[in-house]
Amino acid sequence: MLGQSDGSITSYLLPMGVAVVVIVLRNMRPRRLRIERLWVLPAIYMVMLVGALTEAPPPITPISIGLLILGFAIGAALGWQRARFTQIHIHPETHDLSSRASPIGIVFIFAILLLRFGARDFLASHPDFLHVPIVAVGEALLVMVVATLTAQRLEIWRRASQMLAAAGRPLERPPNSFIR
């Protein structure tokens, strides 16, 4: 039945095949980057995260809180790294921005997806491995995803803003003793 994981390699191939096609097609050409809109999706994701955490909160134990913090820290680090792999270009005359994922960035995304699928299946088949409720692990993974997306957009915004500021500066005159 579709949607059930039987633990075989075919359960990884279909999602990975779809992910490969989508990611490669999205990153074949540069996309216009609107830094004034980069905050919108993280805000939506944060609202959804808060809704999910209040609807079915994880158990309030030091371990589950630690997992949430760890998920946030790992997600922020992954998002920052993923943003570093994003190529940002500025048009010299119009100052329009465009972005494109680098080939190493695409490999990085696939590595994260493989780790996520493997961890999900391993934790589903060994629920007592971490000695915490599976709900806490699921919520930590959700926090990690939101932190990844938010940190990625924040780093892209920071880099693009610096590029725009540098492009908007007037050219400095070379030192000349005749011009004062």
N, CA, C and O atoms as a DFTB+ gen file, in Angstrom:
720 C
 N C O
     1  1       0.847      -1.174       0.000
     2  2       0.000       0.000       0.000
     3  2       0.892       1.237       0.000
     4  3       1.899       1.281       0.707
     5  1       0.525       2.232      -0.786
     6  2       1.289       3.461      -0.876
     7  2       1.215       4.204       0.451
     8  3       0.138       4.309       1.037
     9  1       2.332       4.716       0.928
    10  2       2.373       5.440       2.188
    11  2       2.898       4.598       3.336
    12  3       3.261       5.135       4.382
    13  1       2.941       3.283       3.152
    14  2       3.485       2.434       4.195
    15  2       4.923       2.099       3.841
    16  3       5.242       1.792       2.692
    17  1       5.773       2.162       4.833
    18  2       7.182       1.860       4.609
    19  2       7.436       0.412       4.989
    20  3       7.163      -0.003       6.116
    21  1       7.966      -0.362       4.030
    22  2       8.265      -1.755       4.322
    23  2       9.728      -1.946       4.699
    24  3      10.175      -3.074       4.905
    25  1      10.488      -0.828       4.791
    26  2      11.886      -0.918       5.203
    27  2      12.822      -1.296       4.075
    28  3      14.031      -1.377       4.298
    29  1      12.316      -1.534       2.869
    30  2      13.182      -1.909       1.759
    31  2      13.739      -0.660       1.082
    32  3      13.322       0.464       1.361
    33  1      14.673      -0.889       0.204
    34  2      15.309       0.219      -0.503
    35  2      14.311       0.952      -1.404
    36  3      14.480       2.142      -1.672
    37  1      13.282       0.257      -1.870
    38  2      12.297       0.916      -2.737
    39  2      11.520       1.991      -1.990
    40  3      11.026       2.933      -2.610
    41  1      11.403       1.869      -0.667
    42  2      10.702       2.912       0.079
    43  2      11.507       4.208       0.099
    44  3      10.950       5.269       0.380
    45  1      12.804       4.143      -0.193
    46  2      13.628       5.339      -0.279
    47  2      13.710       5.869      -1.704
    48  3      13.845       7.075      -1.909
    49  1      13.630       4.988      -2.679
    50  2      13.852       5.402      -4.059
    51  2      12.768       6.334      -4.598
    52  3      13.083       7.322      -5.260
    53  1      11.527       6.042      -4.332
    54  2      10.455       6.882      -4.859
    55  2      10.516       8.299      -4.296
    56  3      10.509       9.247      -5.081
    57  1      10.575       8.495      -2.965
    58  2      10.671       9.873      -2.462
    59  2      11.943      10.575      -2.914
    60  3      11.912      11.764      -3.232
    61  1      13.058       9.858      -2.946
    62  2      14.299      10.478      -3.376
    63  2      14.261      10.840      -4.857
    64  3      14.788      11.878      -5.258
    65  1      13.638       9.986      -5.671
    66  2      13.511      10.285      -7.095
    67  2      12.683      11.536      -7.331
    68  3      13.040      12.380      -8.153
    69  1      11.586      11.652      -6.616
    70  2      10.740      12.847      -6.735
    71  2      11.514      14.074      -6.257
    72  3      11.473      15.123      -6.899
    73  1      12.223      13.944      -5.128
    74  2      12.994      15.064      -4.596
    75  2      14.093      15.490      -5.567
    76  3      14.320      16.684      -5.757
    77  1      14.772      14.531      -6.177
    78  2      15.838      14.845      -7.139
    79  2      15.276      15.639      -8.304
    80  3      15.845      16.661      -8.690
    81  1      14.183      15.189      -8.860
    82  2      13.590      15.871     -10.016
    83  2      13.176      17.288      -9.650
    84  3      13.482      18.233     -10.376
    85  1      12.482      17.440      -8.530
    86  2      12.000      18.761      -8.124
    87  2      13.164      19.711      -7.847
    88  3      13.159      20.850      -8.313
    89  1      14.145      19.253      -7.101
    90  2      15.263      20.124      -6.727
    91  2      16.103      20.506      -7.945
    92  3      16.492      21.664      -8.090
    93  1      16.378      19.557      -8.804
    94  2      17.188      19.869      -9.996
    95  2      16.449      20.832     -10.918
    96  3      17.050      21.771     -11.440
    97  1      15.153      20.610     -11.125
    98  2      14.391      21.520     -11.980
    99  2      14.317      22.926     -11.402
   100  3      14.410      23.906     -12.141
   101  1      14.149      23.033     -10.092
   102  2      14.068      24.354      -9.460
   103  2      15.389      25.097      -9.535
   104  3      15.402      26.328      -9.568
   105  1      16.488      24.382      -9.561
   106  2      17.789      25.034      -9.472
   107  2      18.546      25.088     -10.787
   108  3      19.734      25.413     -10.793
   109  1      17.892      24.779     -11.904
   110  2      18.583      24.808     -13.195
   111  2      18.873      26.237     -13.648
   112  3      19.847      26.486     -14.359
   113  1      18.029      27.161     -13.234
   114  2      18.253      28.542     -13.657
   115  2      18.083      29.465     -12.461
   116  3      17.408      29.120     -11.491
   117  1      18.693      30.628     -12.535
   118  2      18.571      31.571     -11.420
   119  2      17.125      32.042     -11.253
   120  3      16.373      32.176     -12.218
   121  1      16.772      32.284     -10.006
   122  2      15.446      32.813      -9.693
   123  2      15.604      34.209      -9.121
   124  3      16.591      34.513      -8.451
   125  1      14.618      35.055      -9.395
   126  2      14.646      36.404      -8.850
   127  2      14.541      36.325      -7.332
   128  3      13.742      35.560      -6.792
   129  1      15.342      37.112      -6.666
   130  2      15.378      37.120      -5.211
   131  2      14.797      38.439      -4.723
   132  3      15.319      39.511      -5.027
   133  1      13.731      38.350      -3.979
   134  2      13.094      39.534      -3.401
   135  2      13.338      39.490      -1.891
   136  3      12.627      38.803      -1.159
   137  1      14.333      40.218      -1.444
   138  2      14.701      40.119      -0.031
   139  2      13.641      40.710       0.882
   140  3      13.588      40.374       2.065
   141  1      12.803      41.577       0.357
   142  2      11.756      42.154       1.196
   143  2      10.660      41.138       1.525
   144  3       9.832      41.382       2.403
   145  1      10.650      40.014       0.831
   146  2       9.652      38.974       1.081
   147  2      10.221      37.721       1.750
   148  3       9.489      36.753       1.955
   149  1      11.470      37.720       2.083
   150  2      12.086      36.526       2.658
   151  2      11.535      36.178       4.042
   152  3      11.677      35.038       4.485
   153  1      10.920      37.120       4.722
   154  2      10.399      36.871       6.065
   155  2       9.046      36.168       6.055
   156  3       8.639      35.620       7.079
   157  1       8.341      36.168       4.928
   158  2       6.959      35.682       4.888
   159  2       6.868      34.184       5.207
   160  3       6.127      33.802       6.112
   161  1       7.590      33.344       4.499
   162  2       7.511      31.899       4.754
   163  2       7.971      31.508       6.155
   164  3       7.303      30.695       6.793
   165  1       9.085      32.048       6.667
   166  2       9.417      31.704       8.052
   167  2       8.326      32.110       9.048
   168  3       8.091      31.401      10.027
   169  1       7.670      33.222       8.812
   170  2       6.582      33.636       9.716
   171  2       5.422      32.643       9.660
   172  3       4.843      32.295      10.689
   173  1       5.089      32.191       8.457
   174  2       4.019      31.192       8.309
   175  2       4.426      29.885       8.982
   176  3       3.626      29.272       9.688
   177  1       5.676      29.458       8.763
   178  2       6.152      28.223       9.383
   179  2       6.163      28.325      10.904
   180  3       5.846      27.355      11.593
   181  1       6.524      29.491      11.430
   182  2       6.532      29.668      12.882
   183  2       5.117      29.557      13.456
   184  3       4.913      28.936      14.498
   185  1       4.149      30.158      12.775
   186  2       2.760      30.064      13.235
   187  2       2.303      28.602      13.203
   188  3       1.646      28.133      14.133
   189  1       2.646      27.897      12.146
   190  2       2.274      26.480      12.056
   191  2       2.979      25.658      13.131
   192  3       2.377      24.754      13.709
   193  1       4.252      25.962      13.405
   194  2       4.998      25.250      14.440
   195  2       4.378      25.476      15.811
   196  3       4.199      24.530      16.577
   197  1       4.052      26.721      16.123
   198  2       3.428      27.016      17.410
   199  2       2.084      26.301      17.516
   200  3       1.739      25.772      18.573
   201  1       1.330      26.286      16.422
   202  2       0.053      25.557      16.418
   203  2       0.241      24.071      16.658
   204  3      -0.509      23.461      17.420
   205  1       1.232      23.493      16.016
   206  2       1.486      22.056      16.188
   207  2       1.962      21.742      17.602
   208  3       1.559      20.734      18.183
   209  1       2.812      22.594      18.155
   210  2       3.327      22.348      19.502
   211  2       2.254      22.564      20.570
   212  3       2.299      21.920      21.619
   213  1       1.301      23.449      20.326
   214  2       0.229      23.652      21.311
   215  2      -0.875      22.622      21.154
   216  3      -1.536      22.271      22.131
   217  1      -1.084      22.134      19.941
   218  2      -2.124      21.127      19.701
   219  2      -1.753      19.785      20.317
   220  3      -2.573      19.150      20.980
   221  1      -0.514      19.358      20.095
   222  2      -0.046      18.084      20.650
   223  2       1.335      18.312      21.255
   224  3       2.345      17.951      20.651
   225  1       1.384      18.914      22.452
   226  2       2.689      19.252      23.021
   227  2       3.477      18.011      23.420
   228  3       2.908      17.010      23.855
   229  1       4.793      18.092      23.266
   230  2       5.616      16.971      23.729
   231  2       5.611      16.950      25.253
   232  3       5.267      17.951      25.881
   233  1       5.982      15.840      25.850
   234  2       6.057      15.806      27.309
   235  2       7.084      16.821      27.814
   236  3       8.149      16.996      27.221
   237  1       6.749      17.472      28.899
   238  2       7.639      18.483      29.454
   239  2       8.604      17.804      30.427
   240  3       8.359      17.720      31.631
   241  1       9.688      17.334      29.865
   242  2      10.755      16.717      30.654
   243  2      12.066      17.362      30.220
   244  3      12.140      17.924      29.127
   245  1      13.080      17.294      31.040
   246  2      14.366      17.877      30.622
   247  2      14.894      17.279      29.323
   248  3      15.499      17.984      28.516
   249  1      14.672      15.998      29.119
   250  2      15.167      15.363      27.887
   251  2      14.406      15.879      26.667
   252  3      15.023      16.178      25.645
   253  1      13.086      15.987      26.752
   254  2      12.327      16.455      25.590
   255  2      12.602      17.932      25.301
   256  3      12.652      18.336      24.139
   257  1      12.779      18.736      26.347
   258  2      13.144      20.139      26.130
   259  2      14.540      20.221      25.523
   260  3      14.791      21.041      24.640
   261  1      15.435      19.383      25.992
   262  2      16.775      19.327      25.412
   263  2      16.740      18.920      23.943
   264  3      17.504      19.442      23.130
   265  1      15.840      17.975      23.602
   266  2      15.700      17.575      22.196
   267  2      15.186      18.731      21.345
   268  3      15.640      18.914      20.215
   269  1      14.249      19.511      21.871
   270  2      13.741      20.664      21.127
   271  2      14.855      21.689      20.894
   272  3      14.981      22.237      19.799
   273  1      15.648      21.940      21.912
   274  2      16.761      22.888      21.785
   275  2      17.811      22.351      20.813
   276  3      18.344      23.092      19.988
   277  1      18.099      21.054      20.922
   278  2      19.052      20.436      20.003
   279  2      18.539      20.487      18.564
   280  3      19.303      20.772      17.642
   281  1      17.249      20.212      18.371
   282  2      16.652      20.298      17.037
   283  2      16.759      21.700      16.470
   284  3      17.043      21.879      15.286
   285  1      16.529      22.700      17.321
   286  2      16.655      24.088      16.877
   287  2      18.094      24.404      16.491
   288  3      18.337      25.001      15.441
   289  1      19.050      24.011      17.327
   290  2      20.454      24.307      17.060
   291  2      20.944      23.615      15.790
   292  3      21.623      24.231      14.969
   293  1      20.604      22.345      15.629
   294  2      21.015      21.617      14.423
   295  2      20.352      22.225      13.187
   296  3      21.000      22.400      12.155
   297  1      19.075      22.544      13.293
   298  2      18.363      23.140      12.168
   299  2      18.938      24.490      11.766
   300  3      19.086      24.776      10.578
   301  1      19.263      25.327      12.759
   302  2      19.846      26.632      12.451
   303  2      21.209      26.469      11.780
   304  3      21.529      27.196      10.839
   305  1      22.004      25.526      12.255
   306  2      23.315      25.293      11.639
   307  2      23.175      24.774      10.206
   308  3      23.910      25.199       9.314
   309  1      22.235      23.858       9.990
   310  2      22.013      23.335       8.637
   311  2      21.503      24.426       7.704
   312  3      21.926      24.502       6.550
   313  1      20.608      25.263       8.188
   314  2      20.079      26.356       7.363
   315  2      21.147      27.363       6.997
   316  3      21.207      27.835       5.861
   317  1      21.992      27.692       7.961
   318  2      23.081      28.627       7.685
   319  2      24.029      28.049       6.645
   320  3      24.446      28.743       5.717
   321  1      24.368      26.765       6.808
   322  2      25.279      26.125       5.854
   323  2      24.650      26.032       4.471
   324  3      25.311      26.273       3.461
   325  1      23.385      25.687       4.433
   326  2      22.703      25.587       3.146
   327  2      22.666      26.943       2.448
   328  3      22.824      27.015       1.229
   329  1      22.458      28.014       3.208
   330  2      22.439      29.353       2.615
   331  2      23.812      29.751       2.093
   332  3      23.913      30.474       1.102
   333  1      24.856      29.290       2.743
   334  2      26.207      29.593       2.263
   335  2      26.453      28.994       0.888
   336  3      27.239      29.533       0.109
   337  1      25.790      27.884       0.580
   338  2      25.943      27.248      -0.722
   339  2      25.111      27.931      -1.803
   340  3      25.257      27.612      -2.982
   341  1      24.253      28.851      -1.426
   342  2      23.412      29.547      -2.396
   343  2      24.205      30.675      -3.035
   344  3      24.805      31.500      -2.345
   345  1      24.200      30.698      -4.358
   346  2      24.895      31.749      -5.101
   347  2      23.933      32.915      -5.288
   348  3      22.821      32.739      -5.786
   349  1      24.367      34.101      -4.888
   350  2      23.554      35.309      -5.036
   351  2      24.274      36.229      -6.000
   352  3      25.468      36.493      -5.854
   353  1      23.535      36.715      -6.987
   354  2      24.105      37.610      -7.987
   355  2      23.303      38.904      -8.001
   356  3      22.091      38.913      -7.782
   357  1      24.011      39.993      -8.263
   358  2      23.360      41.291      -8.363
   359  2      23.671      41.875      -9.737
   360  3      24.818      41.879     -10.183
   361  1      22.632      42.363     -10.390
   362  2      22.818      42.986     -11.696
   363  2      23.474      44.343     -11.460
   364  3      22.970      45.132     -10.661
   365  1      24.582      44.631     -12.132
   366  2      25.329      45.852     -11.828
   367  2      24.569      47.152     -12.115
   368  3      24.806      48.159     -11.446
   369  1      23.672      47.147     -13.086
   370  2      22.979      48.382     -13.435
   371  2      21.637      48.521     -12.715
   372  3      21.317      49.593     -12.202
   373  1      20.857      47.448     -12.676
   374  2      19.511      47.536     -12.101
   375  2      19.475      47.186     -10.617
   376  3      18.501      47.494      -9.931
   377  1      20.519      46.550     -10.122
   378  2      20.609      46.072      -8.736
   379  2      19.555      45.022      -8.419
   380  3      19.213      44.823      -7.254
   381  1      19.031      44.339      -9.455
   382  2      18.130      43.211      -9.226
   383  2      18.954      42.033      -8.726
   384  3      20.074      41.801      -9.180
   385  1      18.381      41.297      -7.784
   386  2      19.060      40.149      -7.204
   387  2      18.513      38.853      -7.790
   388  3      17.329      38.754      -8.110
   389  1      19.382      37.874      -7.925
   390  2      18.954      36.527      -8.309
   391  2      19.752      35.529      -7.469
   392  3      20.857      35.817      -7.009
   393  1      19.162      34.358      -7.285
   394  2      19.841      33.328      -6.501
   395  2      19.727      31.991      -7.216
   396  3      18.807      31.742      -7.995
   397  1      20.691      31.155      -6.918
   398  2      20.714      29.810      -7.477
   399  2      21.519      28.918      -6.547
   400  3      22.568      29.312      -6.039
   401  1      21.019      27.726      -6.335
   402  2      21.749      26.786      -5.486
   403  2      22.950      26.259      -6.258
   404  3      22.860      25.976      -7.453
   405  1      24.059      26.134      -5.570
   406  2      25.256      25.583      -6.198
   407  2      25.131      24.061      -6.246
   408  3      24.322      23.489      -5.516
   409  1      25.915      23.399      -7.092
   410  2      25.865      21.933      -7.135
   411  2      26.159      21.293      -5.780
   412  3      25.536      20.294      -5.424
   413  1      27.094      21.851      -5.028
   414  2      27.380      21.272      -3.717
   415  2      26.200      21.482      -2.768
   416  3      25.965      20.666      -1.877
   417  1      25.458      22.574      -2.960
   418  2      24.262      22.799      -2.160
   419  2      23.191      21.760      -2.426
   420  3      22.483      21.344      -1.510
   421  1      23.069      21.339      -3.673
   422  2      22.097      20.302      -4.022
   423  2      22.512      18.972      -3.398
   424  3      21.665      18.241      -2.884
   425  1      23.796      18.654      -3.436
   426  2      24.291      17.428      -2.790
   427  2      24.028      17.499      -1.283
   428  3      23.645      16.500      -0.675
   429  1      24.228      18.651      -0.692
   430  2      23.979      18.854       0.729
   431  2      22.517      18.576       1.074
   432  3      22.229      17.930       2.082
   433  1      21.600      19.057       0.247
   434  2      20.172      18.819       0.470
   435  2      19.880      17.321       0.420
   436  3      19.157      16.804       1.271
   437  1      20.431      16.627      -0.561
   438  2      20.199      15.181      -0.677
   439  2      20.748      14.427       0.528
   440  3      20.130      13.474       1.003
   441  1      21.905      14.851       1.021
   442  2      22.476      14.199       2.207
   443  2      21.557      14.378       3.415
   444  3      21.369      13.444       4.194
   445  1      20.990      15.567       3.572
   446  2      20.050      15.810       4.670
   447  2      18.808      14.933       4.515
   448  3      18.329      14.347       5.485
   449  1      18.292      14.847       3.288
   450  2      17.106      14.015       3.054
   451  2      17.383      12.546       3.368
   452  3      16.561      11.877       3.993
   453  1      18.537      12.047       2.936
   454  2      18.884      10.652       3.225
   455  2      19.006      10.398       4.724
   456  3      18.523       9.384       5.228
   457  1      19.645      11.309       5.424
   458  2      19.770      11.166       6.879
   459  2      18.402      11.192       7.555
   460  3      18.143      10.430       8.486
   461  1      17.535      12.078       7.075
   462  2      16.204      12.185       7.663
   463  2      15.409      10.900       7.448
   464  3      14.794      10.391       8.386
   465  1      15.415      10.371       6.227
   466  2      14.686       9.125       5.951
   467  2      15.249       7.972       6.779
   468  3      14.496       7.177       7.341
   469  1      16.573       7.888       6.849
   470  2      17.189       6.818       7.628
   471  2      16.879       6.932       9.111
   472  3      16.572       5.933       9.761
   473  1      16.958       8.150       9.652
   474  2      16.660       8.345      11.078
   475  2      15.196       8.049      11.372
   476  3      14.876       7.455      12.401
   477  1      14.313       8.458      10.478
   478  2      12.883       8.211      10.685
   479  2      12.592       6.710      10.753
   480  3      11.896       6.249      11.657
   481  1      13.120       5.962       9.806
   482  2      12.877       4.516       9.797
   483  2      13.549       3.820      10.984
   484  3      12.983       2.901      11.575
   485  1      14.757       4.267      11.326
   486  2      15.446       3.650      12.455
   487  2      14.687       3.903      13.759
   488  3      14.496       2.987      14.558
   489  1      14.262       5.136      13.967
   490  2      13.547       5.459      15.203
   491  2      12.162       4.820      15.241
   492  3      11.657       4.503      16.319
   493  1      11.547       4.631      14.085
   494  2      10.243       3.957      14.065
   495  2      10.389       2.482      14.433
   496  3       9.513       1.917      15.088
   497  1      11.494       1.855      14.014
   498  2      11.690       0.437      14.327
   499  2      12.366       0.209      15.679
   500  3      12.338      -0.907      16.197
   501  1      12.973       1.247      16.258
   502  2      13.629       1.153      17.573
   503  2      13.159       2.318      18.454
   504  3      13.955       3.205      18.762
   505  1      11.890       2.336      18.862
   506  2      11.375       3.498      19.593
   507  2      12.028       3.720      20.959
   508  3      12.001       4.841      21.467
   509  1      12.605       2.700      21.557
   510  2      13.228       2.856      22.865
   511  2      14.707       3.207      22.783
   512  3      15.385       3.237      23.810
   513  1      15.220       3.473      21.593
   514  2      16.641       3.748      21.421
   515  2      17.075       4.974      22.221
   516  3      18.100       4.931      22.901
   517  1      16.317       6.058      22.151
   518  2      16.676       7.279      22.857
   519  2      16.053       7.374      24.245
   520  3      16.355       8.297      25.002
   521  1      15.192       6.429      24.577
   522  2      14.502       6.421      25.866
   523  2      13.679       7.689      26.091
   524  3      13.569       8.179      27.215
   525  1      13.112       8.204      25.021
   526  2      12.199       9.346      25.105
   527  2      10.976       9.019      24.261
   528  3      11.063       8.213      23.334
   529  1       9.851       9.627      24.565
   530  2       8.658       9.384      23.745
   531  2       8.896       9.801      22.291
   532  3       9.558      10.802      22.015
   533  1       8.351       9.025      21.390
   534  2       8.527       9.306      19.962
   535  2       7.917      10.654      19.582
   536  3       8.339      11.277      18.607
   537  1       6.922      11.105      20.354
   538  2       6.317      12.424      20.117
   539  2       7.367      13.516      20.291
   540  3       7.403      14.468      19.512
   541  1       8.216      13.390      21.300
   542  2       9.259      14.395      21.543
   543  2      10.259      14.423      20.390
   544  3      10.719      15.493      19.992
   545  1      10.591      13.259      19.857
   546  2      11.520      13.198      18.724
   547  2      10.879      13.831      17.488
   548  3      11.529      14.581      16.761
   549  1       9.597      13.525      17.256
   550  2       8.893      14.108      16.115
   551  2       8.806      15.622      16.205
   552  3       8.992      16.317      15.206
   553  1       8.524      16.138      17.398
   554  2       8.447      17.590      17.583
   555  2       9.825      18.228      17.403
   556  3       9.932      19.320      16.844
   557  1      10.871      17.559      17.868
   558  2      12.229      18.083      17.692
   559  2      12.597      18.137      16.212
   560  3      13.243      19.087      15.768
   561  1      12.192      17.127      15.447
   562  2      12.448      17.148      14.002
   563  2      11.670      18.264      13.321
   564  3      12.168      18.884      12.382
   565  1      10.459      18.524      13.785
   566  2       9.661      19.628      13.240
   567  2      10.330      20.973      13.540
   568  3      10.409      21.839      12.668
   569  1      10.808      21.143      14.767
   570  2      11.533      22.362      15.133
   571  2      12.782      22.498      14.276
   572  3      13.123      23.602      13.850
   573  1      13.470      21.388      14.017
   574  2      14.682      21.415      13.200
   575  2      14.386      21.905      11.780
   576  3      15.148      22.700      11.230
   577  1      13.295      21.440      11.191
   578  2      12.941      21.850       9.833
   579  2      12.636      23.346       9.785
   580  3      13.116      24.049       8.896
   581  1      11.849      23.828      10.728
   582  2      11.503      25.254      10.749
   583  2      12.749      26.101      10.996
   584  3      12.910      27.151      10.373
   585  1      13.627      25.667      11.887
   586  2      14.867      26.401      12.140
   587  2      15.765      26.403      10.904
   588  3      16.422      27.405      10.622
   589  1      15.800      25.300      10.171
   590  2      16.598      25.237       8.945
   591  2      16.111      26.261       7.927
   592  3      16.902      27.030       7.379
   593  1      14.822      26.265       7.683
   594  2      14.265      27.190       6.691
   595  2      14.422      28.642       7.126
   596  3      14.723      29.507       6.303
   597  1      14.224      28.911       8.398
   598  2      14.336      30.276       8.896
   599  2      15.779      30.767       8.848
   600  3      16.032      31.885       8.400
   601  1      16.718      29.959       9.298
   602  2      18.124      30.363       9.282
   603  2      18.634      30.544       7.854
   604  3      19.430      31.442       7.580
   605  1      18.175      29.693       6.957
   606  2      18.592      29.816       5.560
   607  2      18.146      31.165       4.996
   608  3      18.940      31.883       4.388
   609  1      16.902      31.497       5.197
   610  2      16.399      32.762       4.658
   611  2      17.036      33.964       5.337
   612  3      17.290      34.978       4.688
   613  1      17.295      33.863       6.628
   614  2      17.943      34.959       7.339
   615  2      19.352      35.196       6.806
   616  3      19.756      36.345       6.628
   617  1      20.100      34.136       6.552
   618  2      21.462      34.277       6.031
   619  2      21.444      34.805       4.592
   620  3      22.290      35.621       4.225
   621  1      20.501      34.354       3.785
   622  2      20.397      34.876       2.417
   623  2      20.040      36.356       2.456
   624  3      20.596      37.147       1.694
   625  1      19.115      36.738       3.339
   626  2      18.751      38.148       3.476
   627  2      19.967      38.980       3.890
   628  3      20.197      40.061       3.347
   629  1      20.747      38.469       4.858
   630  2      21.920      39.191       5.332
   631  2      22.934      39.397       4.212
   632  3      23.436      40.504       4.016
   633  1      23.229      38.333       3.482
   634  2      24.210      38.441       2.396
   635  2      23.722      39.348       1.279
   636  3      24.477      40.174       0.767
   637  1      22.458      39.192       0.902
   638  2      21.914      40.012      -0.182
   639  2      21.853      41.483       0.224
   640  3      22.120      42.360      -0.598
   641  1      21.510      41.760       1.468
   642  2      21.470      43.151       1.941
   643  2      22.857      43.776       1.903
   644  3      23.009      44.937       1.524
   645  1      23.864      43.012       2.294
   646  2      25.239      43.519       2.226
   647  2      25.647      43.803       0.789
   648  3      26.311      44.801       0.509
   649  1      25.248      42.917      -0.122
   650  2      25.588      43.125      -1.533
   651  2      24.910      44.384      -2.069
   652  3      25.529      45.160      -2.797
   653  1      23.645      44.590      -1.711
   654  2      22.940      45.786      -2.161
   655  2      23.560      47.051      -1.575
   656  3      23.700      48.058      -2.269
   657  1      23.926      46.999      -0.315
   658  2      24.550      48.162       0.317
   659  2      25.885      48.488      -0.349
   660  3      26.205      49.655      -0.572
   661  1      26.650      47.461      -0.662
   662  2      27.941      47.681      -1.314
   663  2      27.747      48.208      -2.735
   664  3      28.525      49.046      -3.192
   665  1      26.730      47.732      -3.430
   666  2      26.490      48.180      -4.802
   667  2      25.933      49.590      -4.834
   668  3      26.125      50.309      -5.815
   669  1      25.250      49.993      -3.781
   670  2      24.641      51.314      -3.752
   671  2      25.579      52.409      -3.304
   672  3      25.246      53.588      -3.423
   673  1      26.748      52.052      -2.792
   674  2      27.705      53.050      -2.337
   675  2      28.313      53.764      -3.542
   676  3      28.601      53.140      -4.564
   677  1      28.502      55.050      -3.416
   678  2      29.181      55.744      -4.523
   679  2      30.638      55.294      -4.596
   680  3      31.260      54.943      -3.593
   681  1      31.144      55.317      -5.793
   682  2      32.538      54.922      -5.974
   683  2      33.437      55.929      -5.277
   684  3      33.236      57.139      -5.385
   685  1      34.410      55.426      -4.574
   686  2      35.342      56.305      -3.880
   687  2      36.332      56.859      -4.898
   688  3      36.786      56.169      -5.811
   689  1      36.641      58.126      -4.698
   690  2      37.633      58.737      -5.576
   691  2      39.028      58.290      -5.157
   692  3      39.325      58.158      -3.970
   693  1      39.862      58.063      -6.137
   694  2      41.250      57.760      -5.765
   695  2      41.892      59.010      -5.159
   696  3      41.578      60.133      -5.551
   697  1      42.770      58.804      -4.223
   698  2      43.406      59.980      -3.609
   699  2      44.143      60.791      -4.666
   700  3      44.894      60.254      -5.480
   701  1      43.908      62.088      -4.630
   702  2      44.526      62.982      -5.585
   703  2      44.767      64.304      -4.867
   704  3      43.856      64.861      -4.255
   705  1      45.953      64.784      -4.943
   706  2      46.276      66.003      -4.218
   707  2      45.651      67.234      -4.860
   708  3      45.555      68.271      -4.204
   709  1      45.218      67.159      -6.132
   710  2      44.660      68.318      -6.805
   711  2      43.171      68.503      -6.514
   712  3      42.651      69.611      -6.639
   713  1      42.484      67.429      -6.129
   714  2      41.047      67.526      -5.884
   715  2      40.833      67.551      -4.369
   716  3      41.301      66.672      -3.645
   717  1      40.127      68.558      -3.916
   718  2      39.853      68.657      -2.479
   719  2      38.396      68.667      -2.229
   720  3      37.967      68.744      -1.078
